[in-house]
XYZ file of C-alpha atoms in Angstrom:
614
model
C -11.699 -41.023 5.314
C -10.203 -37.632 6.178
C -11.436 -34.193 7.072
C -10.461 -30.944 5.354
C -10.613 -27.622 7.164
C -10.693 -24.407 5.172
C -10.543 -20.968 6.804
C -11.977 -18.060 4.842
C -11.534 -14.929 6.918
C -13.636 -15.431 10.034
C -15.482 -18.344 8.447
C -14.252 -21.912 8.826
C -15.739 -24.740 6.788
C -15.165 -28.419 7.506
C -15.977 -31.057 4.913
C -15.698 -34.806 5.286
C -14.024 -36.424 2.301
C -14.212 -40.101 1.430
C -11.948 -40.670 -1.588
C -13.325 -44.149 -2.246
C -16.878 -42.861 -2.418
C -16.436 -39.477 -4.039
C -13.672 -37.363 -5.530
C -15.054 -34.014 -4.334
C -17.446 -32.745 -1.707
C -19.418 -29.511 -2.001
C -21.185 -27.355 0.523
C -23.406 -24.288 0.250
C -24.492 -22.849 -3.086
C -23.419 -20.122 -5.440
C -26.947 -18.732 -5.354
C -26.661 -18.104 -1.608
C -23.288 -16.411 -2.071
C -21.459 -19.031 -0.015
C -20.093 -22.243 -1.489
C -17.083 -24.501 -1.113
C -15.857 -27.495 -3.081
C -13.088 -29.694 -1.619
C -11.530 -32.595 -3.492
C -9.616 -35.634 -2.354
C -6.424 -34.438 -4.056
C -6.374 -31.470 -1.697
C -7.642 -28.899 -4.190
C -10.456 -26.568 -3.273
C -12.571 -23.758 -4.665
C -14.822 -21.442 -2.726
C -17.204 -18.561 -3.315
C -18.101 -15.822 -0.874
C -20.382 -13.284 -2.527
C -18.608 -12.327 -5.748
C -15.215 -13.488 -4.500
C -13.670 -16.727 -5.644
C -10.711 -18.510 -4.117
C -8.990 -21.606 -5.371
C -5.882 -23.517 -4.432
C -4.479 -26.807 -3.225
C -3.229 -28.218 0.033
C -1.245 -31.456 -0.089
C 1.984 -33.317 0.464
C 4.852 -32.627 -1.899
C 8.479 -33.576 -2.312
C 9.560 -30.846 0.097
C 6.766 -31.174 2.650
C 3.299 -29.652 2.907
C 2.517 -27.512 -0.133
C -0.135 -24.778 -0.224
C -0.799 -22.964 -3.486
C -2.409 -19.585 -4.103
C -2.016 -18.316 -0.547
C -4.068 -15.134 -0.047
C -1.966 -11.958 0.382
C 1.132 -13.943 -0.592
C 0.161 -14.974 -4.119
C 2.744 -17.686 -4.240
C 3.348 -21.379 -3.700
C 4.200 -21.943 -0.056
C 6.096 -25.014 1.123
C 6.330 -26.026 4.776
C 9.023 -28.669 5.068
C 11.969 -29.833 7.176
C 14.104 -26.994 5.814
C 11.605 -24.342 6.849
C 9.129 -22.332 4.759
C 9.838 -21.746 1.100
C 8.236 -19.728 -1.697
C 7.891 -20.901 -5.255
C 8.544 -17.508 -6.883
C 9.073 -13.861 -6.031
C 5.590 -12.390 -6.420
C 5.037 -11.931 -2.723
C 2.399 -9.235 -3.118
C 0.569 -10.440 -6.207
C 1.253 -9.307 -9.775
C 0.760 -5.696 -10.814
C -2.560 -5.358 -12.604
C -2.157 -1.955 -14.290
C -0.358 -0.883 -17.441
C -1.212 2.830 -17.468
C -1.307 5.951 -15.347
C -3.547 9.021 -15.377
C -3.372 11.818 -12.849
C -2.985 15.413 -11.737
C -0.726 15.066 -8.693
C -3.773 14.457 -6.531
C -6.289 12.003 -7.984
C -4.293 9.267 -9.717
C -5.725 6.361 -11.711
C -4.267 3.113 -13.035
C -6.228 0.886 -15.400
C -5.749 -2.734 -16.386
C -5.271 -3.702 -20.052
C -8.975 -4.629 -20.035
C -10.013 -1.124 -18.985
C -10.774 -1.803 -15.303
C -9.851 0.946 -12.837
C -7.644 -0.953 -10.370
C -5.842 2.007 -8.765
C -7.544 5.244 -7.789
C -5.251 7.081 -5.377
C -6.284 10.182 -3.486
C -5.348 12.728 -2.142
C -1.948 12.111 -3.782
C -0.193 9.421 -5.849
C 1.387 7.903 -2.725
C -1.678 7.247 -0.584
C -4.370 6.080 -0.370
C -5.591 3.618 -3.015
C -9.331 4.151 -2.766
C -10.187 1.189 -5.013
C -10.761 -2.350 -3.786
C -8.459 -4.329 -6.063
C -6.093 -7.044 -4.886
C -4.448 -9.619 -7.143
C -3.365 -13.016 -5.832
C -1.823 -15.115 -8.580
C -0.639 -14.559 -12.134
C -2.099 -17.884 -13.273
C -5.703 -17.103 -12.281
C -8.414 -15.146 -14.117
C -8.089 -11.419 -13.375
C -4.751 -12.326 -11.732
C -6.725 -13.755 -8.842
C -8.639 -10.547 -8.089
C -12.265 -11.123 -7.104
C -14.832 -10.671 -9.847
C -16.281 -7.597 -8.181
C -13.023 -5.726 -7.591
C -12.272 -2.457 -9.350
C -14.501 -0.183 -11.399
C -15.678 -1.226 -14.846
C -18.640 -1.115 -17.219
C -21.043 -3.531 -18.841
C -23.430 -3.285 -21.779
C -27.103 -4.256 -21.841
C -28.456 -4.597 -25.388
C -31.613 -5.756 -27.109
C -31.474 -8.851 -29.320
C -34.003 -10.893 -31.247
C -34.249 -13.193 -28.227
C -34.500 -10.542 -25.522
C -31.989 -8.388 -23.703
C -28.435 -9.574 -23.079
C -25.978 -8.158 -20.558
C -22.198 -8.661 -20.380
C -19.177 -6.954 -18.839
C -16.972 -5.158 -21.351
C -13.776 -6.411 -19.696
C -14.700 -9.911 -20.952
C -14.769 -8.731 -24.580
C -11.713 -8.734 -26.877
C -10.094 -5.318 -26.486
C -7.214 -3.053 -27.459
C -5.781 -0.101 -25.567
C -3.739 3.002 -26.357
C -3.401 6.615 -25.328
C -5.388 9.117 -27.356
C -2.157 10.588 -28.767
C 1.531 10.886 -28.011
C 0.944 14.063 -26.007
C -2.278 12.979 -24.298
C -2.966 11.471 -20.891
C -6.362 10.150 -21.974
C -6.519 6.345 -22.162
C -8.646 4.685 -24.829
C -9.812 1.067 -24.508
C -11.770 -0.334 -27.445
C -14.021 -3.377 -26.966
C -15.470 -5.337 -29.877
C -17.806 -8.322 -29.957
C -20.585 -9.639 -32.203
C -20.567 -6.559 -34.425
C -20.714 -4.136 -31.491
C -17.889 -1.744 -30.659
C -17.589 0.256 -27.462
C -14.854 2.843 -27.021
C -13.975 3.804 -23.444
C -11.918 6.985 -22.969
C -10.788 7.756 -19.429
C -9.286 11.108 -18.472
C -8.402 12.785 -15.163
C -9.002 16.514 -14.871
C -5.907 18.717 -14.577
C -7.804 21.265 -12.459
C -9.904 19.192 -10.042
C -9.919 15.701 -8.517
C -12.341 14.233 -11.032
C -12.073 11.405 -13.541
C -14.476 11.268 -16.455
C -14.999 8.240 -18.662
C -16.783 8.429 -22.021
C -18.379 5.353 -23.573
C -19.198 5.488 -27.268
C -21.155 2.582 -28.729
C -21.679 1.480 -32.320
C -23.645 -1.434 -33.760
C -25.865 -2.048 -30.704
C -29.651 -2.063 -30.521
C -31.117 -0.003 -27.655
C -27.887 -0.113 -25.599
C -27.735 0.773 -21.929
C -24.554 1.169 -19.899
C -24.005 -0.288 -16.434
C -21.103 1.210 -14.468
C -19.984 -0.723 -11.395
C -17.617 0.516 -8.686
C -16.074 -1.191 -5.688
C -14.501 1.842 -4.104
C -12.785 1.146 -0.819
C -12.299 4.535 0.860
C -9.185 4.513 3.047
C -7.531 7.020 5.367
C -4.884 5.004 7.212
C -1.293 3.993 6.552
C 1.492 2.545 8.638
C 5.157 3.554 8.846
C 7.635 0.950 7.592
C 4.794 -1.206 6.254
C 3.709 0.106 2.850
C 0.543 -0.994 1.118
C -1.814 -1.109 4.087
C -4.355 0.937 2.191
C -4.363 -1.958 -0.287
C -3.663 -5.086 1.712
C -5.700 -3.957 4.703
C -8.781 -3.400 2.576
C -11.012 -5.164 5.106
C -10.351 -2.238 7.449
C -11.384 0.387 4.897
C -14.726 1.541 3.534
C -17.734 2.626 5.575
C -20.903 3.207 3.587
C -22.489 4.303 0.334
C -25.784 5.956 -0.474
C -27.893 7.106 -3.397
C -28.501 10.858 -3.226
C -29.495 13.506 -5.779
C -29.078 11.150 -8.742
C -25.582 10.087 -7.767
C -23.745 7.507 -5.718
C -21.842 8.779 -2.696
C -19.279 6.294 -1.359
C -17.352 7.401 1.720
C -15.334 6.903 4.888
C -14.751 9.286 7.804
C -14.176 9.443 11.533
C -17.317 8.444 13.396
C -19.189 10.576 15.893
C -20.454 7.891 18.337
C -23.599 9.868 19.170
C -24.804 9.432 15.591
C -24.870 5.674 16.069
C -27.751 6.061 18.538
C -30.033 7.043 15.687
C -30.103 3.511 14.288
C -32.750 2.745 16.898
C -35.192 5.086 15.205
C -36.899 2.530 13.017
C -36.890 -0.795 11.217
C -33.754 -2.515 9.974
C -33.925 -0.882 6.554
C -34.758 2.584 7.844
C -32.127 2.271 10.564
C -29.536 1.509 7.929
C -30.682 4.479 5.848
C -30.638 6.745 8.893
C -27.167 5.649 9.868
C -25.751 6.255 6.388
C -27.417 9.670 6.208
C -26.119 10.681 9.633
C -22.611 9.525 8.819
C -22.519 11.375 5.512
C -23.678 14.616 7.147
C -20.853 14.734 9.685
C -18.737 17.854 9.516
C -15.323 16.202 9.945
C -13.236 15.791 6.778
C -13.125 12.287 5.392
C -12.935 10.531 2.029
C -15.926 11.018 -0.254
C -16.478 9.891 -3.830
C -19.457 11.014 -5.883
C -20.355 9.014 -8.990
C -22.870 10.214 -11.556
C -23.390 10.273 -15.311
C -24.644 12.067 -18.381
C -27.353 11.170 -19.334
C -28.465 10.912 -15.717
C -28.652 7.437 -14.184
C -31.880 5.595 -14.874
C -31.330 2.905 -12.212
C -28.944 2.185 -9.373
C -27.948 -0.379 -6.769
C -26.056 0.142 -3.521
C -25.194 -3.273 -2.119
C -23.158 -5.229 0.374
C -19.819 -6.669 -0.599
C -18.000 -9.079 1.709
C -18.748 -7.990 5.282
C -21.305 -5.346 4.303
C -24.813 -4.738 5.582
C -27.374 -3.936 2.927
C -28.974 -5.195 -0.263
C -27.603 -7.429 -2.980
C -23.979 -7.016 -4.068
C -24.174 -4.565 -6.980
C -22.016 -6.800 -9.172
C -24.279 -9.801 -8.663
C -27.320 -7.566 -9.066
C -26.117 -6.391 -12.480
C -25.317 -9.956 -13.534
C -28.865 -10.985 -12.701
C -30.782 -7.903 -13.844
C -28.596 -6.078 -16.351
C -29.513 -2.405 -16.567
C -32.661 -2.962 -14.466
C -30.840 -2.626 -11.150
C -32.730 -3.287 -7.924
C -32.627 0.249 -6.530
C -31.366 -0.268 -2.958
C -30.309 3.126 -1.624
C -27.833 2.466 1.187
C -25.361 -0.064 2.514
C -22.905 -0.064 5.423
C -19.467 -1.687 5.805
C -17.729 -3.294 2.821
C -20.045 -2.147 0.046
C -20.162 -1.573 -3.686
C -22.531 0.173 -6.073
C -23.630 0.515 -9.685
C -25.606 2.836 -11.925
C -27.192 2.240 -15.303
C -27.932 4.854 -17.943
C -29.052 5.160 -21.535
C -26.821 6.346 -24.354
C -27.568 9.680 -26.016
C -26.550 9.760 -29.673
C -24.391 6.733 -28.957
C -22.534 8.385 -26.060
C -22.658 7.963 -22.260
C -20.351 9.689 -19.766
C -19.493 8.630 -16.205
C -18.006 11.025 -13.628
C -16.120 10.079 -10.433
C -15.145 12.930 -8.094
C -13.105 12.830 -4.864
C -13.133 15.289 -1.965
C -12.867 15.451 1.812
C -16.554 16.303 2.291
C -19.764 15.031 0.775
C -20.866 18.421 -0.564
C -17.510 19.110 -2.213
C -17.481 15.719 -3.956
C -21.058 16.095 -5.170
C -20.441 19.638 -6.397
C -17.306 18.573 -8.294
C -19.181 15.700 -9.949
C -22.072 17.952 -10.957
C -19.782 20.679 -12.313
C -17.686 18.387 -14.508
C -18.245 17.466 -18.128
C -16.228 15.047 -20.211
C -15.812 17.510 -23.077
C -14.362 20.270 -20.905
C -12.140 17.840 -18.985
C -10.662 16.399 -22.177
C -10.122 19.848 -23.718
C -8.305 21.119 -20.617
C -6.249 17.939 -20.351
C -5.115 18.017 -23.972
C -4.154 21.684 -23.721
C -2.288 21.191 -20.447
C -0.097 18.313 -21.582
C 0.629 19.845 -24.988
C 1.907 22.953 -23.218
C 3.821 20.994 -20.578
C 5.572 18.875 -23.200
C 6.145 21.653 -25.737
C 9.659 22.563 -24.609
C 10.721 19.130 -23.394
C 14.346 18.450 -24.292
C 13.984 14.945 -25.675
C 16.767 12.897 -27.290
C 16.843 13.584 -31.019
C 18.056 10.046 -31.716
C 15.068 8.441 -29.985
C 13.312 5.739 -31.996
C 9.929 6.865 -30.674
C 9.476 10.313 -29.171
C 6.004 9.342 -27.984
C 7.585 6.796 -25.651
C 9.812 9.545 -24.231
C 6.837 11.854 -23.818
C 4.883 9.086 -22.144
C 7.725 8.524 -19.683
C 7.707 12.204 -18.745
C 3.928 12.217 -18.288
C 4.212 9.126 -16.074
C 6.744 10.927 -13.861
C 4.454 13.940 -13.650
C 1.515 11.701 -12.734
C 3.648 10.231 -9.942
C 4.472 13.656 -8.446
C 2.604 14.962 -5.431
C 1.347 18.400 -6.405
C 1.688 19.825 -2.892
C 4.883 18.431 -1.336
C 6.851 17.528 -4.464
C 7.590 13.882 -3.636
C 7.657 11.465 -6.594
C 6.573 7.866 -6.171
C 8.560 5.180 -7.962
C 5.308 3.863 -9.439
C 1.603 4.371 -8.874
C 1.258 0.549 -8.850
C 0.241 -1.063 -5.561
C 1.437 -4.612 -6.145
C 4.227 -4.782 -5.278
C 3.702 -1.802 -2.961
C 5.964 0.611 -4.821
C 3.900 3.783 -4.482
C 6.300 5.624 -2.219
C 9.167 8.007 -2.913
C 12.294 5.827 -2.970
C 15.439 7.912 -2.472
C 17.422 5.886 -5.017
C 14.718 5.944 -7.691
C 14.059 9.598 -7.005
C 17.670 10.461 -7.827
C 17.290 8.965 -11.299
C 13.893 10.611 -11.823
C 15.435 13.949 -10.857
C 18.192 13.529 -13.421
C 15.657 12.732 -16.139
C 13.541 15.772 -15.249
C 16.572 18.048 -15.250
C 17.636 16.738 -18.667
C 14.095 17.164 -19.990
C 13.880 20.771 -18.870
C 11.722 20.620 -15.737
C 14.143 21.776 -13.022
C 11.326 23.328 -10.985
C 10.079 19.829 -10.183
C 13.559 18.724 -9.108
C 14.026 21.720 -6.833
C 10.754 20.945 -5.063
C 11.630 17.255 -4.878
C 15.069 17.866 -3.376
C 13.671 20.279 -0.819
C 11.400 17.395 0.176
C 14.472 15.166 0.639
C 16.142 17.845 2.743
C 13.061 18.074 4.972
C 12.664 14.345 5.562
C 16.326 13.516 6.220
C 16.894 11.895 9.617
C 18.733 13.794 12.353
C 21.814 11.570 11.940
C 22.112 12.463 8.252
C 20.697 9.246 6.788
C 17.678 8.844 4.563
C 14.976 6.245 4.795
C 14.486 3.810 1.961
C 11.174 5.317 0.953
C 8.735 7.989 2.035
C 5.032 8.688 1.876
C 4.043 12.072 0.466
C 3.791 13.566 3.956
C 7.381 12.570 4.785
C 6.567 9.552 6.942
C 8.887 6.631 6.226
C 7.397 3.755 4.289
C 10.154 1.218 5.067
C 10.730 -1.650 5.499
C 14.551 -1.390 5.155
C 16.058 0.712 7.983
C 19.197 1.789 6.122
C 20.334 1.274 2.545
C 23.931 2.357 1.996
C 23.547 2.904 -1.748
C 20.526 5.181 -1.296
C 22.662 7.314 1.022
C 25.083 7.990 -1.801
C 22.335 8.638 -4.339
C 20.549 11.057 -2.015
C 23.679 13.167 -1.590
C 24.483 13.041 -5.290
C 21.056 14.230 -6.461
C 21.107 17.276 -4.171
C 24.399 18.372 -5.759
C 23.729 17.226 -9.315
C 20.674 19.462 -9.598
C 22.768 22.485 -8.621
C 25.431 21.460 -11.118
C 22.881 21.444 -13.952
C 20.896 24.493 -12.806
C 23.118 26.612 -10.522
C 21.192 28.554 -7.900
C 22.904 29.716 -4.740
C 19.604 30.024 -2.857
C 18.846 26.395 -3.710
C 22.282 25.192 -2.575
C 21.953 27.216 0.631
C 18.707 25.340 1.344
C 20.037 21.815 0.720
C 23.668 22.112 1.817
C 22.886 21.250 5.462
C 21.433 17.944 4.221
C 24.465 17.313 2.006
C 26.772 18.040 4.946
C 24.878 15.784 7.356
C 24.924 12.915 4.866
C 28.621 13.299 4.056
C 29.479 13.372 7.755
C 27.510 10.147 8.233
C 29.310 8.401 5.361
C 32.639 9.590 6.794
C 31.980 8.386 10.335
C 30.062 5.182 9.557
C 32.931 3.214 8.026
C 34.742 -0.027 8.692
C 38.356 -0.047 9.923
C 39.352 -1.395 6.500
C 38.050 1.784 4.880
C 34.961 0.189 3.366
C 31.558 1.803 4.022
C 29.605 0.599 7.045
C 27.215 -2.337 6.406
C 23.800 -1.542 4.999
C 20.982 -3.096 3.054
C 22.121 -2.605 -0.524
C 19.535 -2.559 -3.300
C 16.674 -3.709 -1.013
C 18.487 -6.752 0.299
C 17.212 -7.695 3.753
C 20.691 -8.889 4.778
C 23.297 -6.159 5.519
C 26.423 -6.116 3.383
C 29.251 -3.796 2.372
C 29.411 -4.585 -1.322
C 30.343 -2.719 -4.451
C 26.957 -1.049 -5.015
C 27.071 0.717 -1.662
C 30.778 1.516 -2.025
C 30.609 3.114 -5.476
C 27.469 5.147 -4.764
C 28.836 6.430 -1.451
C 32.080 7.434 -3.163
C 29.951 9.331 -5.697
C 28.015 10.973 -2.871
C 31.183 12.003 -1.034
C 32.655 13.485 -4.214
C 29.423 15.430 -4.708
C 29.633 16.760 -1.159
C 33.236 17.871 -1.746
C 32.167 19.903 -4.784
C 29.250 21.428 -2.897
C 31.568 22.386 -0.047
C 33.830 24.110 -2.554
C 30.969 26.335 -3.720
C 29.981 27.049 -0.114
C 33.563 27.895 0.930
C 33.619 25.047 3.462
C 37.281 24.072 3.075
C 37.584 22.028 6.271
C 34.702 19.721 5.449
C 35.800 19.481 1.824
C 39.213 18.195 2.939
C 37.699 15.726 5.390
C 35.239 14.275 2.869
C 37.871 14.196 0.118
C 40.155 12.107 2.317
C 37.314 9.733 3.139
C 36.415 9.403 -0.549
C 40.037 8.586 -1.410
C 40.152 5.857 1.246
C 36.899 4.361 0.015
C 38.116 4.433 -3.601
C 41.254 2.567 -2.598
C 39.230 -0.244 -1.026
C 37.089 -0.494 -4.171
C 40.109 -0.767 -6.437
C 41.889 -3.252 -4.209
C 38.891 -5.585 -3.960
C 37.310 -5.306 -7.388
C 40.193 -4.548 -9.728
C 42.719 -7.260 -10.561
C 46.484 -6.734 -10.884
C 46.227 -6.700 -14.658
C 43.671 -3.898 -14.583
C 40.699 -6.155 -15.230
C 37.424 -5.792 -13.351
C 36.845 -8.655 -10.916
C 33.544 -8.257 -8.987
C 33.874 -11.562 -7.101
């Protein structure tokens, strides 16, 4: 006989297992929202609300093995040689395959049409959607069933009404056209087809989603959201808006025929009002008082056209309120229970009829409740799509795309993706809007390549703004951080990458080379000079560049990648100094570049002139 202990957040379950008597032992029940099943081979499954977790703990060839570790999404081995990981997906697999955005509100959808990323107020931070994958081998990549925002269909049949989530249907996905940023997901099952078209407004922080149904009898749409409003991030530790989701969210309420889901700083005096009545009225009072605070926060308003006919605001894991909206829809379909408020980790859903086979959902973001509600009320799908199509057609009209390209739509899509990743206010460009791995920061190295692409494509105005951002965020010693949030705070976690230093210097000069502007060079030359001085001073006695973390390697080195890129950066600085009439610095940096080049050739080029990277 042995005992198995399983910790699930703050909850610890202990089950006694007797392999001779039974293979598995269960506790709790799915109906109660809390269940665990532990087997004698060390495997376990558990359910908390709508969240499932499964894995295995047992002895292996290399020691204790734990699979599907939360927040690691990997196979962990604890053995005599120390901890080991089975593969490289430390942060869970990326769930999205698309991007929509306006430089403020930014959305990423899964291939099944689920909104998994909804960043606001910029593409860098914060992800306002509760969506966290754990393992590539699990359903939904290990994300809980009630994560993200998605729709279901409630239809009449000969045997009564039937409800199902569209993401479980066979589906296909494509953009509306080669010059469009509207994403179309088509679901088909049992003779019914539903077309979902999601589009983000180019003029306001609103996303509209149209659902068009064919072949269904008396269809009703259910739209579920597990927004997770966030307003915190940490320097040198990217992804806290995603991985720290238990510290996000605050409350949601039903008001004026729309859901309002929000987070903001709390005025402690408002908390006294919870003593005004019963548990339910106290909860309602608290949510109302919180939502009426004057301080800016994060507010999302969700409504529809036709107007919602039913709603449910419920408690997710750690929430205080009625039934989880996901479970409520599973049990009741479009006839949602109608709870109005919930506090803590919460989610919500609305249901609505179709009008002439069409139903539209609107999600608006703002820093105050009234602004979010007004934006949601003022938005229509038709106007949003018309403005979006016109905007991107104009933006792409003069794009200088390669004439030999096999598919110009792929090139256009790449440009749109870069635009979606660009902060409309500060000009930073995230490497990706994806959150797993946490890549939604402006990486200096990646940004240099994105700048070059934008310059080639004929959008130098974006590069100028981006490089002015790099000049602003440069450290006092002339180095750049590995990555930056949109406000210029470093995202880390690598203190100094020698190759990014070279790329940062190169991109400041390269933009001038392609689009000469003396006022631009005047603005960025101090950053070029500071960087070149750093690369000149921080060098080994052999002439090689000083050690750094090359290409995101945690262990410092002085390899070829750092050497070649720093030589390129020094050469760029020499050319910039020539334009600026800075002869002394030009000579100094030229000499340093020549020394560095000599070390590269001596180490990596063989006597016969052959390349030898060993």
